[in-house]
Coordinates of C-alpha atoms in Angstrom, one line a residue:
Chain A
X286 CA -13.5 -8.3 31.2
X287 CA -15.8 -5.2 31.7
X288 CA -17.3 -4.3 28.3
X289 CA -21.1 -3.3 29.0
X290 CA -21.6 -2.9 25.5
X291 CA -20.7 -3.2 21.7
X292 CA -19.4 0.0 21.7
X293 CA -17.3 -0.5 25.1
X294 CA -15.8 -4.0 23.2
X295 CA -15.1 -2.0 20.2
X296 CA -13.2 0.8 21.7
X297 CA -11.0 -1.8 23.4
X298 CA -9.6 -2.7 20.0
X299 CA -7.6 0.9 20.4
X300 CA -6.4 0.3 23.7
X301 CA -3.0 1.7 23.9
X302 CA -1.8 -0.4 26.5
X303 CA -2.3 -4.0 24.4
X304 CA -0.7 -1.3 21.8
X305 CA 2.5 -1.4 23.0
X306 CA 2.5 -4.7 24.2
X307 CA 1.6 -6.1 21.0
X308 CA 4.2 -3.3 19.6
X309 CA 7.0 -4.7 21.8
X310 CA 6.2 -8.4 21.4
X311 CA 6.7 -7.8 17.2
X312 CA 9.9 -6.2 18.1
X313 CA 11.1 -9.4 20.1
X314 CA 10.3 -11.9 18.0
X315 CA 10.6 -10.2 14.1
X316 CA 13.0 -12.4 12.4
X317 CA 14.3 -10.2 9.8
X318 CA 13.3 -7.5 7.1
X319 CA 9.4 -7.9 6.3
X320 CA 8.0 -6.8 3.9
X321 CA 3.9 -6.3 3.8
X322 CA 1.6 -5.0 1.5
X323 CA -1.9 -4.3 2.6
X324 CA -4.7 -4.6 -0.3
X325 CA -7.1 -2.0 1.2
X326 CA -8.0 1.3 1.0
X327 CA -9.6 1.4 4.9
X328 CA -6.2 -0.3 5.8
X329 CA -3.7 2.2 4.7
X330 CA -5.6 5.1 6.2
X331 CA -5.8 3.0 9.5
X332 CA -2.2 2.2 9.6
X333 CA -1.6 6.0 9.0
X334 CA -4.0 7.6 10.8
X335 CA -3.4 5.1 13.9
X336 CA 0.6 5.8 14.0
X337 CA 1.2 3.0 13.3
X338 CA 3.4 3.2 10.6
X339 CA 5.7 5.1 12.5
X340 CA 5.8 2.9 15.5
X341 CA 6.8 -0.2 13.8
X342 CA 10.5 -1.7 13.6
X343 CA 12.6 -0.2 10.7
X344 CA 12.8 -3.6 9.8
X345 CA 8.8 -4.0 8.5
X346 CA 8.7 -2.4 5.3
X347 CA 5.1 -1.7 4.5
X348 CA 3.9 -1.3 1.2
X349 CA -0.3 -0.2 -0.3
X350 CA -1.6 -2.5 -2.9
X351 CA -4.2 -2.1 -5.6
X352 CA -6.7 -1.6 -2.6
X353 CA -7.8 2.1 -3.9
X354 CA -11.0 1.2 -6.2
X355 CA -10.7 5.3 -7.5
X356 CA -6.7 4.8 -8.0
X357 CA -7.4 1.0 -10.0
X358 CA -9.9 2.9 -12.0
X359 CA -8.6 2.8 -15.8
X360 CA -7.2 5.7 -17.2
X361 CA -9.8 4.1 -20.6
X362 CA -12.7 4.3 -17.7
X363 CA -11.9 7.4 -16.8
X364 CA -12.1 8.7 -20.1
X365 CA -15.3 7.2 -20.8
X366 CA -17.1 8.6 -18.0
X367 CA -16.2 11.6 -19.1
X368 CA -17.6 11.0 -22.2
X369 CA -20.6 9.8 -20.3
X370 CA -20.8 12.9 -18.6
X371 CA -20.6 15.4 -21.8
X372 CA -24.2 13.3 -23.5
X373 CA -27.0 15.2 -23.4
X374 CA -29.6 14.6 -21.4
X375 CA -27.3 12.3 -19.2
X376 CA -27.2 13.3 -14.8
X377 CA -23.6 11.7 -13.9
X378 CA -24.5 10.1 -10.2
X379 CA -21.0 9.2 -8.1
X380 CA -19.1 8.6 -5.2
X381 CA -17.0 12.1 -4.3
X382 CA -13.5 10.6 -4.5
X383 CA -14.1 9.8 -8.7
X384 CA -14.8 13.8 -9.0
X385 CA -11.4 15.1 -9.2
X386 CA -9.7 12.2 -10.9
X387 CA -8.2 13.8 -14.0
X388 CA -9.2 12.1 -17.3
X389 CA -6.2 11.9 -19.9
X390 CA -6.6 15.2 -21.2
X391 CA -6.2 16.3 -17.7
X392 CA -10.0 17.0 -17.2
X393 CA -12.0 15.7 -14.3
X394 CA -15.6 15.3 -13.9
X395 CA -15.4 18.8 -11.1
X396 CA -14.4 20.4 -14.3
X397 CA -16.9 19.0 -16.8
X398 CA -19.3 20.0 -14.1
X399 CA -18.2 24.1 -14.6
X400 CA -18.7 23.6 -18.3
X401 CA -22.3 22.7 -17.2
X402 CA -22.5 18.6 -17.2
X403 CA -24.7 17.8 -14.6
X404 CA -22.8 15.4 -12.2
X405 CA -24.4 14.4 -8.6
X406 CA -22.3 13.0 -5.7
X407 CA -24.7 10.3 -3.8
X408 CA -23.6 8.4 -1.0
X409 CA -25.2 5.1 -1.9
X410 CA -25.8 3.8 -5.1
X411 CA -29.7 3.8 -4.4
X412 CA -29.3 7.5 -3.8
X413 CA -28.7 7.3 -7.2
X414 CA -32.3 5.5 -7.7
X415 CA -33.9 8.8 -6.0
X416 CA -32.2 11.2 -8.6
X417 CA -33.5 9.1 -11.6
X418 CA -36.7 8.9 -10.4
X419 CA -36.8 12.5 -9.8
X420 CA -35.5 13.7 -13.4
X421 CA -37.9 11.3 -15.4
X422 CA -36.8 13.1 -18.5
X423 CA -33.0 12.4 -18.0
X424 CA -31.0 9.2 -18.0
X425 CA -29.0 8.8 -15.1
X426 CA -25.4 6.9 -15.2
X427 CA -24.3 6.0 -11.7
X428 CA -20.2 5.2 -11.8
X429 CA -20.3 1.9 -9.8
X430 CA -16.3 1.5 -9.0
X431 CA -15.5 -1.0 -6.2
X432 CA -14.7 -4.3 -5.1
X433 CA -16.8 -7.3 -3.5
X434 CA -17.4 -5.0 -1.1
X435 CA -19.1 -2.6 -3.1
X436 CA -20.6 -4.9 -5.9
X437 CA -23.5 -6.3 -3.9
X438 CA -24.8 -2.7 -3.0
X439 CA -24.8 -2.1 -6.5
X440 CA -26.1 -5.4 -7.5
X441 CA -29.3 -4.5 -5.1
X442 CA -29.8 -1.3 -6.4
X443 CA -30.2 -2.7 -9.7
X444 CA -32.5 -5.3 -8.7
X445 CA -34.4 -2.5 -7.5
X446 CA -34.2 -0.5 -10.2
X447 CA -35.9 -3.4 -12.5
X448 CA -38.8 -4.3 -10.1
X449 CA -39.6 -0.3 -9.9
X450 CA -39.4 -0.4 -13.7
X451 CA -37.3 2.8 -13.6
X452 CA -36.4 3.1 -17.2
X453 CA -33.9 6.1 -16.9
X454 CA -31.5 4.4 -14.5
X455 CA -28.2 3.3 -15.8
X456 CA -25.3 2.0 -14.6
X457 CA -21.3 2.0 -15.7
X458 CA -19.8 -1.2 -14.2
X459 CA -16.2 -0.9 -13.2
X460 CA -16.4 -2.8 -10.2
X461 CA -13.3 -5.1 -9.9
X462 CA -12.6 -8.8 -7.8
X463 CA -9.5 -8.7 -5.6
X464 CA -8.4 -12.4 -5.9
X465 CA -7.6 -12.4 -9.3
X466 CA -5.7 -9.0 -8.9
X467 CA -3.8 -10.6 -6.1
X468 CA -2.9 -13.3 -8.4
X469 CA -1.6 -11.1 -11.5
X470 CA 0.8 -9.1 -8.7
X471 CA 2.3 -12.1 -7.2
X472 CA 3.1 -13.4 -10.6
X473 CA 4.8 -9.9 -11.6
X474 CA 8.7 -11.0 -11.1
X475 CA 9.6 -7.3 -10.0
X476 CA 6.6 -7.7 -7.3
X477 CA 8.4 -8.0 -4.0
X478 CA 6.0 -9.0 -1.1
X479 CA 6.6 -11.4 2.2
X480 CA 3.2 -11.3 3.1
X481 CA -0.5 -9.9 2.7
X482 CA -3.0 -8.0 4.9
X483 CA -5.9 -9.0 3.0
X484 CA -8.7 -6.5 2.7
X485 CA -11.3 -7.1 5.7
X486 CA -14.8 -5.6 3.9
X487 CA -14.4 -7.6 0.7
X488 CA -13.6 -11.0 2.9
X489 CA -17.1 -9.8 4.7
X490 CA -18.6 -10.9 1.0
X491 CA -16.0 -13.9 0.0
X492 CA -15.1 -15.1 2.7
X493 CA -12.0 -17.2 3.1
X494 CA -11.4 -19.6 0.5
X495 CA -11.4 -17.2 -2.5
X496 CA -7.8 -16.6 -0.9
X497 CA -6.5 -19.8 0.0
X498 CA -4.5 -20.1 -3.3
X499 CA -2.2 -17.3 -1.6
X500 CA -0.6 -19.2 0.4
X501 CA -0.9 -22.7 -1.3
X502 CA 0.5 -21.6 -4.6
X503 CA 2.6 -18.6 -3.7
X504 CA 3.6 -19.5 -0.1
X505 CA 2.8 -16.1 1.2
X506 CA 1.2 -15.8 4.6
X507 CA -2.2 -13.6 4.3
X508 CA -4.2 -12.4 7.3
X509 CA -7.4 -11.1 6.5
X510 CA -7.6 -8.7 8.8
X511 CA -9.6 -5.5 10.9
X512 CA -9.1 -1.8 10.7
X513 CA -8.3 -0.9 14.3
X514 CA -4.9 -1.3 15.4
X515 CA -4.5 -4.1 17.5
X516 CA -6.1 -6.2 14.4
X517 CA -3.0 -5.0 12.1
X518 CA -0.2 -5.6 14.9
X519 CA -2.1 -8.9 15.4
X520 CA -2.1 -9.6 11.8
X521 CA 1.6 -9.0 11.9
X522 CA 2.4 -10.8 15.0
X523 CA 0.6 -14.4 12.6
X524 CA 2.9 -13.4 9.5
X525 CA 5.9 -13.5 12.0
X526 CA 4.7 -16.7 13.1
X527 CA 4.3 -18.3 9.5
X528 CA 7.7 -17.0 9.2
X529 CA 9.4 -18.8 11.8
X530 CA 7.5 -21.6 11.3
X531 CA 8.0 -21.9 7.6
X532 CA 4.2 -22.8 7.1
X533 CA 2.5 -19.8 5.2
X534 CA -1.2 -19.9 5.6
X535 CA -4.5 -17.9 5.4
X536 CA -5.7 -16.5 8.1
X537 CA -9.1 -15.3 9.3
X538 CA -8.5 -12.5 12.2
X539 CA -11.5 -10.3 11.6
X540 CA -13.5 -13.2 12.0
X541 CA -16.2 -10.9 14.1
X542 CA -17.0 -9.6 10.9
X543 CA -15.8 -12.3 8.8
X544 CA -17.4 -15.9 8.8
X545 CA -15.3 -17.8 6.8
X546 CA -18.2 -18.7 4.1
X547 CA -18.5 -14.8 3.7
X548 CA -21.9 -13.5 2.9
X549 CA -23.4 -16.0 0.8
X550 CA -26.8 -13.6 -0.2
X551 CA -24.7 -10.6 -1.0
X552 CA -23.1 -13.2 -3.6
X553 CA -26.1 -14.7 -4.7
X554 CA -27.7 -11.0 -5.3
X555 CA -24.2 -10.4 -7.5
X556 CA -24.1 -13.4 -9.4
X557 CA -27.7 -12.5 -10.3
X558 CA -27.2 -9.3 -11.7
X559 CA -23.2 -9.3 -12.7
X560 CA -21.3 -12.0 -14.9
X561 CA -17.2 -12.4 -14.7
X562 CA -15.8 -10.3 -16.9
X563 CA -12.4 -9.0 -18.1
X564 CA -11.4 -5.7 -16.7
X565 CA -8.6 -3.0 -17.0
X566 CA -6.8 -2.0 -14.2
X567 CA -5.0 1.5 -13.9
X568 CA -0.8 -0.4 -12.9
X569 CA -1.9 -4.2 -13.8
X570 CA -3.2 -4.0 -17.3
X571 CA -6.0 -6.1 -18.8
X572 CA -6.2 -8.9 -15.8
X573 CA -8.7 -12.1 -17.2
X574 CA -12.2 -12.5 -15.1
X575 CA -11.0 -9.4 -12.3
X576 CA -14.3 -7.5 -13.4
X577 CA -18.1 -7.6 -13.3
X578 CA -20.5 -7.0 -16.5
X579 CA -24.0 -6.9 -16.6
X580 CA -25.8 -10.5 -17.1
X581 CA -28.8 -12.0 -18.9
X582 CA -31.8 -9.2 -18.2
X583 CA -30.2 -6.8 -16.5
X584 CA -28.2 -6.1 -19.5
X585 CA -30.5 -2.7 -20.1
X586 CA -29.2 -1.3 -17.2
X587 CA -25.7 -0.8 -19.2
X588 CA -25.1 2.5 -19.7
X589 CA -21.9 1.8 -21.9
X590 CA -24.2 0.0 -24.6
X591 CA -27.2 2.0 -23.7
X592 CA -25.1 5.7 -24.6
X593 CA -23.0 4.5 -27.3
X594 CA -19.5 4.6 -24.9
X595 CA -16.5 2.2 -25.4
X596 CA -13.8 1.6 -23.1
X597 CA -10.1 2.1 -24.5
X598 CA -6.6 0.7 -23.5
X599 CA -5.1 4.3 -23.0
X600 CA -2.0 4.6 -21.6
X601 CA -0.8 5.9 -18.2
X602 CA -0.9 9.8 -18.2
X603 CA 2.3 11.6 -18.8
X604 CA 4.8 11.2 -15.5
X605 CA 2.3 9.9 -13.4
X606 CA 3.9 6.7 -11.6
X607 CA 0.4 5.7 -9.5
X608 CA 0.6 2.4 -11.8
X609 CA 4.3 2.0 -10.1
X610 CA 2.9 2.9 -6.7
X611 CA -0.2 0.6 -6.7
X612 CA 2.7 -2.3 -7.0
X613 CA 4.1 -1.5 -4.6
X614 CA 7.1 -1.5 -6.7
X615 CA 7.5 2.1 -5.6
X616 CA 7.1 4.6 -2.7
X617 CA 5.2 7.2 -3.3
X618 CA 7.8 10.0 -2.0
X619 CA 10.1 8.4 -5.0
X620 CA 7.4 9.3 -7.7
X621 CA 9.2 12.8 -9.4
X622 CA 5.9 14.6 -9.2
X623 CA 4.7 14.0 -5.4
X624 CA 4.1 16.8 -3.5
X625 CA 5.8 19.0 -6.8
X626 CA 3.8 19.3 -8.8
X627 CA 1.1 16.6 -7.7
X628 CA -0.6 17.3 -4.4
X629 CA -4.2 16.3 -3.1
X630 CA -5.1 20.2 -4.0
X631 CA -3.8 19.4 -7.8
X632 CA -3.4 15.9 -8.2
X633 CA -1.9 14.7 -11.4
X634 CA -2.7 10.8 -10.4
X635 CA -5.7 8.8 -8.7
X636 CA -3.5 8.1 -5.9
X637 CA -3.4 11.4 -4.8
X638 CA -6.9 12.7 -5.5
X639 CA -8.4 9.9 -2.9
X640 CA -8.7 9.8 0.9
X641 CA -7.1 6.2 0.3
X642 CA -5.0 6.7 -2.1
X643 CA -1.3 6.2 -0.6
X644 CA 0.2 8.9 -2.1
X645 CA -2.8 11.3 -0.4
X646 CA -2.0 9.3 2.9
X647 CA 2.1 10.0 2.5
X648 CA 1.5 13.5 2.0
X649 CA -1.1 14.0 4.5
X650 CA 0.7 12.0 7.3
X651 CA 4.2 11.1 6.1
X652 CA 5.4 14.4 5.0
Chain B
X11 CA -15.2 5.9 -0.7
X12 CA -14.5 2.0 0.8
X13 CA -14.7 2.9 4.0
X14 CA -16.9 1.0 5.9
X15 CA -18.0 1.0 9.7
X16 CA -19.6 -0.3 13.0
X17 CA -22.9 1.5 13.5
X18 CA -25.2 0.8 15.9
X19 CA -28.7 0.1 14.7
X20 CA -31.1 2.3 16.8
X21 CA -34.5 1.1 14.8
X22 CA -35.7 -1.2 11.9
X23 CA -38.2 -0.7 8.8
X24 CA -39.0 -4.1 7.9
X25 CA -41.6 -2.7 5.5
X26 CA -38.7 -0.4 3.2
X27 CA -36.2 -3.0 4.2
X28 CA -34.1 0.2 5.6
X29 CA -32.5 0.6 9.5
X30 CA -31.4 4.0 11.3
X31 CA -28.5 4.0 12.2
X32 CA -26.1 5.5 14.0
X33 CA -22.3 6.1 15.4
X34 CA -20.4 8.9 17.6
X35 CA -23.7 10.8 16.6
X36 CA -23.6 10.8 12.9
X37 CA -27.1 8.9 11.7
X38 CA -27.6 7.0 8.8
X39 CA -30.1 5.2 6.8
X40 CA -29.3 2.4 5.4
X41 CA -30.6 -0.7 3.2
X42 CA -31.1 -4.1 4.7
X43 CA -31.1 -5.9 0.9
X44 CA -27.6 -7.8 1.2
X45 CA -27.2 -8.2 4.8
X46 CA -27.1 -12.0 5.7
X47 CA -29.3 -12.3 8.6
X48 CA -31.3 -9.8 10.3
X49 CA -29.6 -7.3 12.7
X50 CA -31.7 -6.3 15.9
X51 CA -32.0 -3.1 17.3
X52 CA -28.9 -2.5 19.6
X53 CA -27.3 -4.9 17.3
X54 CA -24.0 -3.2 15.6
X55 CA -23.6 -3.7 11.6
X56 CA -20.7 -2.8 9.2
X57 CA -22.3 -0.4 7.1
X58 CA -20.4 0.8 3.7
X59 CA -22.5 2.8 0.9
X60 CA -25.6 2.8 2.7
X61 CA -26.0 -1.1 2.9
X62 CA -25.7 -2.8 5.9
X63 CA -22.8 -5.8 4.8
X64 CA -23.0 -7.6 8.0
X65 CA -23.6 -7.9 11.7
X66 CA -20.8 -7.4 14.2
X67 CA -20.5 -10.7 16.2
X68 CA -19.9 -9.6 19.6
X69 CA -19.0 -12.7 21.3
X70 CA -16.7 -12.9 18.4
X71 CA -15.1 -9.4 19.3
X72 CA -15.1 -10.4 23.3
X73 CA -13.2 -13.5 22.4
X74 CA -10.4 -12.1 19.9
X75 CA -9.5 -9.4 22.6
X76 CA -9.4 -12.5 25.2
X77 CA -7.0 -14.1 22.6
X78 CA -4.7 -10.7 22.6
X79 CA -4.0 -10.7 26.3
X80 CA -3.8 -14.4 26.9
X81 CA -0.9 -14.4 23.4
X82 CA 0.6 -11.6 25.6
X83 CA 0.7 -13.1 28.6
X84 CA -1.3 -10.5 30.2
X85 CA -4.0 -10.5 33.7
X86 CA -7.5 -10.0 31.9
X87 CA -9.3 -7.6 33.0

């Protein structure tokens, strides 16, 4: 094989040729109707933006989990960064997909930034570090949404944070664990799934065995998988093995980014600064030990208890069906409002407001 | 905002724990805090939020695309 270089062995996970070949071998040998669900953001823009959606058998019905951290964020979290945002003296620091996520009065943080909030998009969460230690004389609130992917970044920021002895930085924690998620959907009766493309970056940090009870206890046959396409029509070529052979297992195919004990000082760094905590998700409800608090000294980095800002159950936002779609129980081209009235340019739903949201991806590549 | 990518790391900071890095021409610098053993320059790590999660394991790579064409039957080339 002549690959020079990491980049030369990377590109050859697009070829087009092991494409089709991979393409026609899933044809051959699919069994029946299929149904997966992939539990990633990265994933369902991959599969889009790849073709691959369109270039699989009729027969595979594919389906986007609660992979989106901006869609999973809690209409309650929502509102309360809002109200985060509207304290004086407070700098709002977050990712750009949270800006335009409308709050249940239909307000999003772009909008409480015209009415003069001062909100920041950073790229990192130690970008956010920068900006506090620049405005001495405000607090700033960074919005740390996310899985176990995210989590550690904002774990070492915090450590940071505390050794600097930067007073002013703060920190809303709505970072939520995928296992346990994964576990509330495959109990929900009217959750139809054959099998799971689990989410590649988050295995980086957990590794393998936070998964295992996937197959052991639900007997569905998970891949945890890469983002370029012959990882996916691998993935799906192992689930129509399991199939055949009746053995569901969990399986480790991005296992050049993977190692199968994950990354056991990103954890360490987490379970420093974070303790397992309850956590709302926007579809799934109140799902026990699926979230991260602040532990022990880092406590004072809570910008909830810090500004006075509690989290509410609210309910789902008039119409809007994104709970529905992060199921999986529905398509997003069956929700009443896509593409009329909701659309990424006025999006009535999380879904649609991020790059990897599946109703953005339907109406950007489906339509 | 999940996204996370290969980048190649073109030089390290041992001193501010950071690494320049860089892919298709976009540069980036990025934290070395969580990353679970060092990355050397020409190395490629997944980089998502301005950490560096992990180092790619290229023999890994080499070997899963060896696995493709052999499950397919096909002449490696």
């Amino acid at each position: 094989m002549a690959l020079n270089n990491a980049s030369d062995t990377l590109a050859k996970f697009k070829d087009p040729v092991l494409c089709r070949n991979l393409l026609d071998k899933i044809r051959a040998e699919l069994p029946g109707p299929l149904a997966f669900m992939e539990v990633c953001g990265t994933h369902t823009v991959a599969i889009f933006q790849s073709g691959l959606r369109s270039l699989l058998p009729e027969e595979i019905r594919h389906l986007s989990g609660p992979g989106c951290p901006v869609c999973v964020t809690h209409e309650g979290e929502v509102a309360a960064f809002l109200e985060l945002a509207r304290k004086d003296n407070v700098i709002i620091a977050t990712f750009g997909d949270l800006m335009r996520v409308p709050g249940p009065k239909g307000t999003s943080l772009k909008q409480a930034q015209a009415e003069g909030c001062r909100i920041e998009i950073v790229y990192s969460a130690f970008d956010a570090l920068a900006l506090a230690r620049k405005n001495p004389e405000s607090r700033v609130v960074f919005l740390g949404v996310g899985f176990e992917t995210t989590a550690p970044t904002v774990a070492a920021t915090i450590k940071v944070a505390k050794e600097q002895g930067l007073e002013n930085f703060l920190v809303f924690a709505m970072h939520k664990l995928v296992p346990p998620a994964l576990a509330a959907l495959l109990q929900d009766p009217e959750v139809n799934v054959d099998a799971l493309i689990l989410p590649g970056h988050v295995s980086t940090i957990i590794g393998v065995e936070p998964y295992r009870f996937l197959a052991d206890q639900h007997g569905v046959p998970s891949i945890i998988t890469g983002f370029e396409p012959l990882d996916i029509l691998q993935a799906l070529l192992l689930i129509i093995d399991q199939r055949k052979t009746g053995q569901p297992q969990v399986v480790n195919q991005y296992s050049r980014a993977v190692a199968d004990d994950g990354n056991p000082k990103a954890r360490e760094i987490m379970a420093e600064v974070f303790t397992i905590s309850n956590a709302l998700w926007r579809g799934l409800g109140r799902i026990p030990e699926s979230g991260l608090a602040l532990a022990g000294e880092y406590q004072r980095f809570d910008a909830l208890t810090t500004l006075d800002v509690q989290v509410q159950d609210l309910p789902p936002l008039p119409g809007c069906r994104c709970g529905d779609v992060l199921k999986g129980k529905m398509q997003p081209t069956h929700c009443p409002l896509f593409s009329k009235p909701c659309t990424p340019a006025t999006p009535v739903g999380p879904c649609m407001v991020s790059t990897e949201g599946s109703c953005a991806a339907y109406y950007k590549y489906a339509l | 905002m999940c996204l996370a990518v290969p980048m190649e790391v073109k030089h390290i900071n041992s001193e501010l724990n950071v690494a320049d890095v860089e892919i298709a021409g976009v540069k980036r610098q990025v934290r070395l805090d969580i990353i679970d053993y060092p990355a050397a320059v020409g190395d490629y790590v997944i980089v998502h939020a301005g950490f560096a999660l992990r180092r790619l394991d290229r023999e890994d790579a080499l070997e899963t695309l060896k696995l493709f064409q052999e499950g397919l039957n096909l002449q490696v080339h």
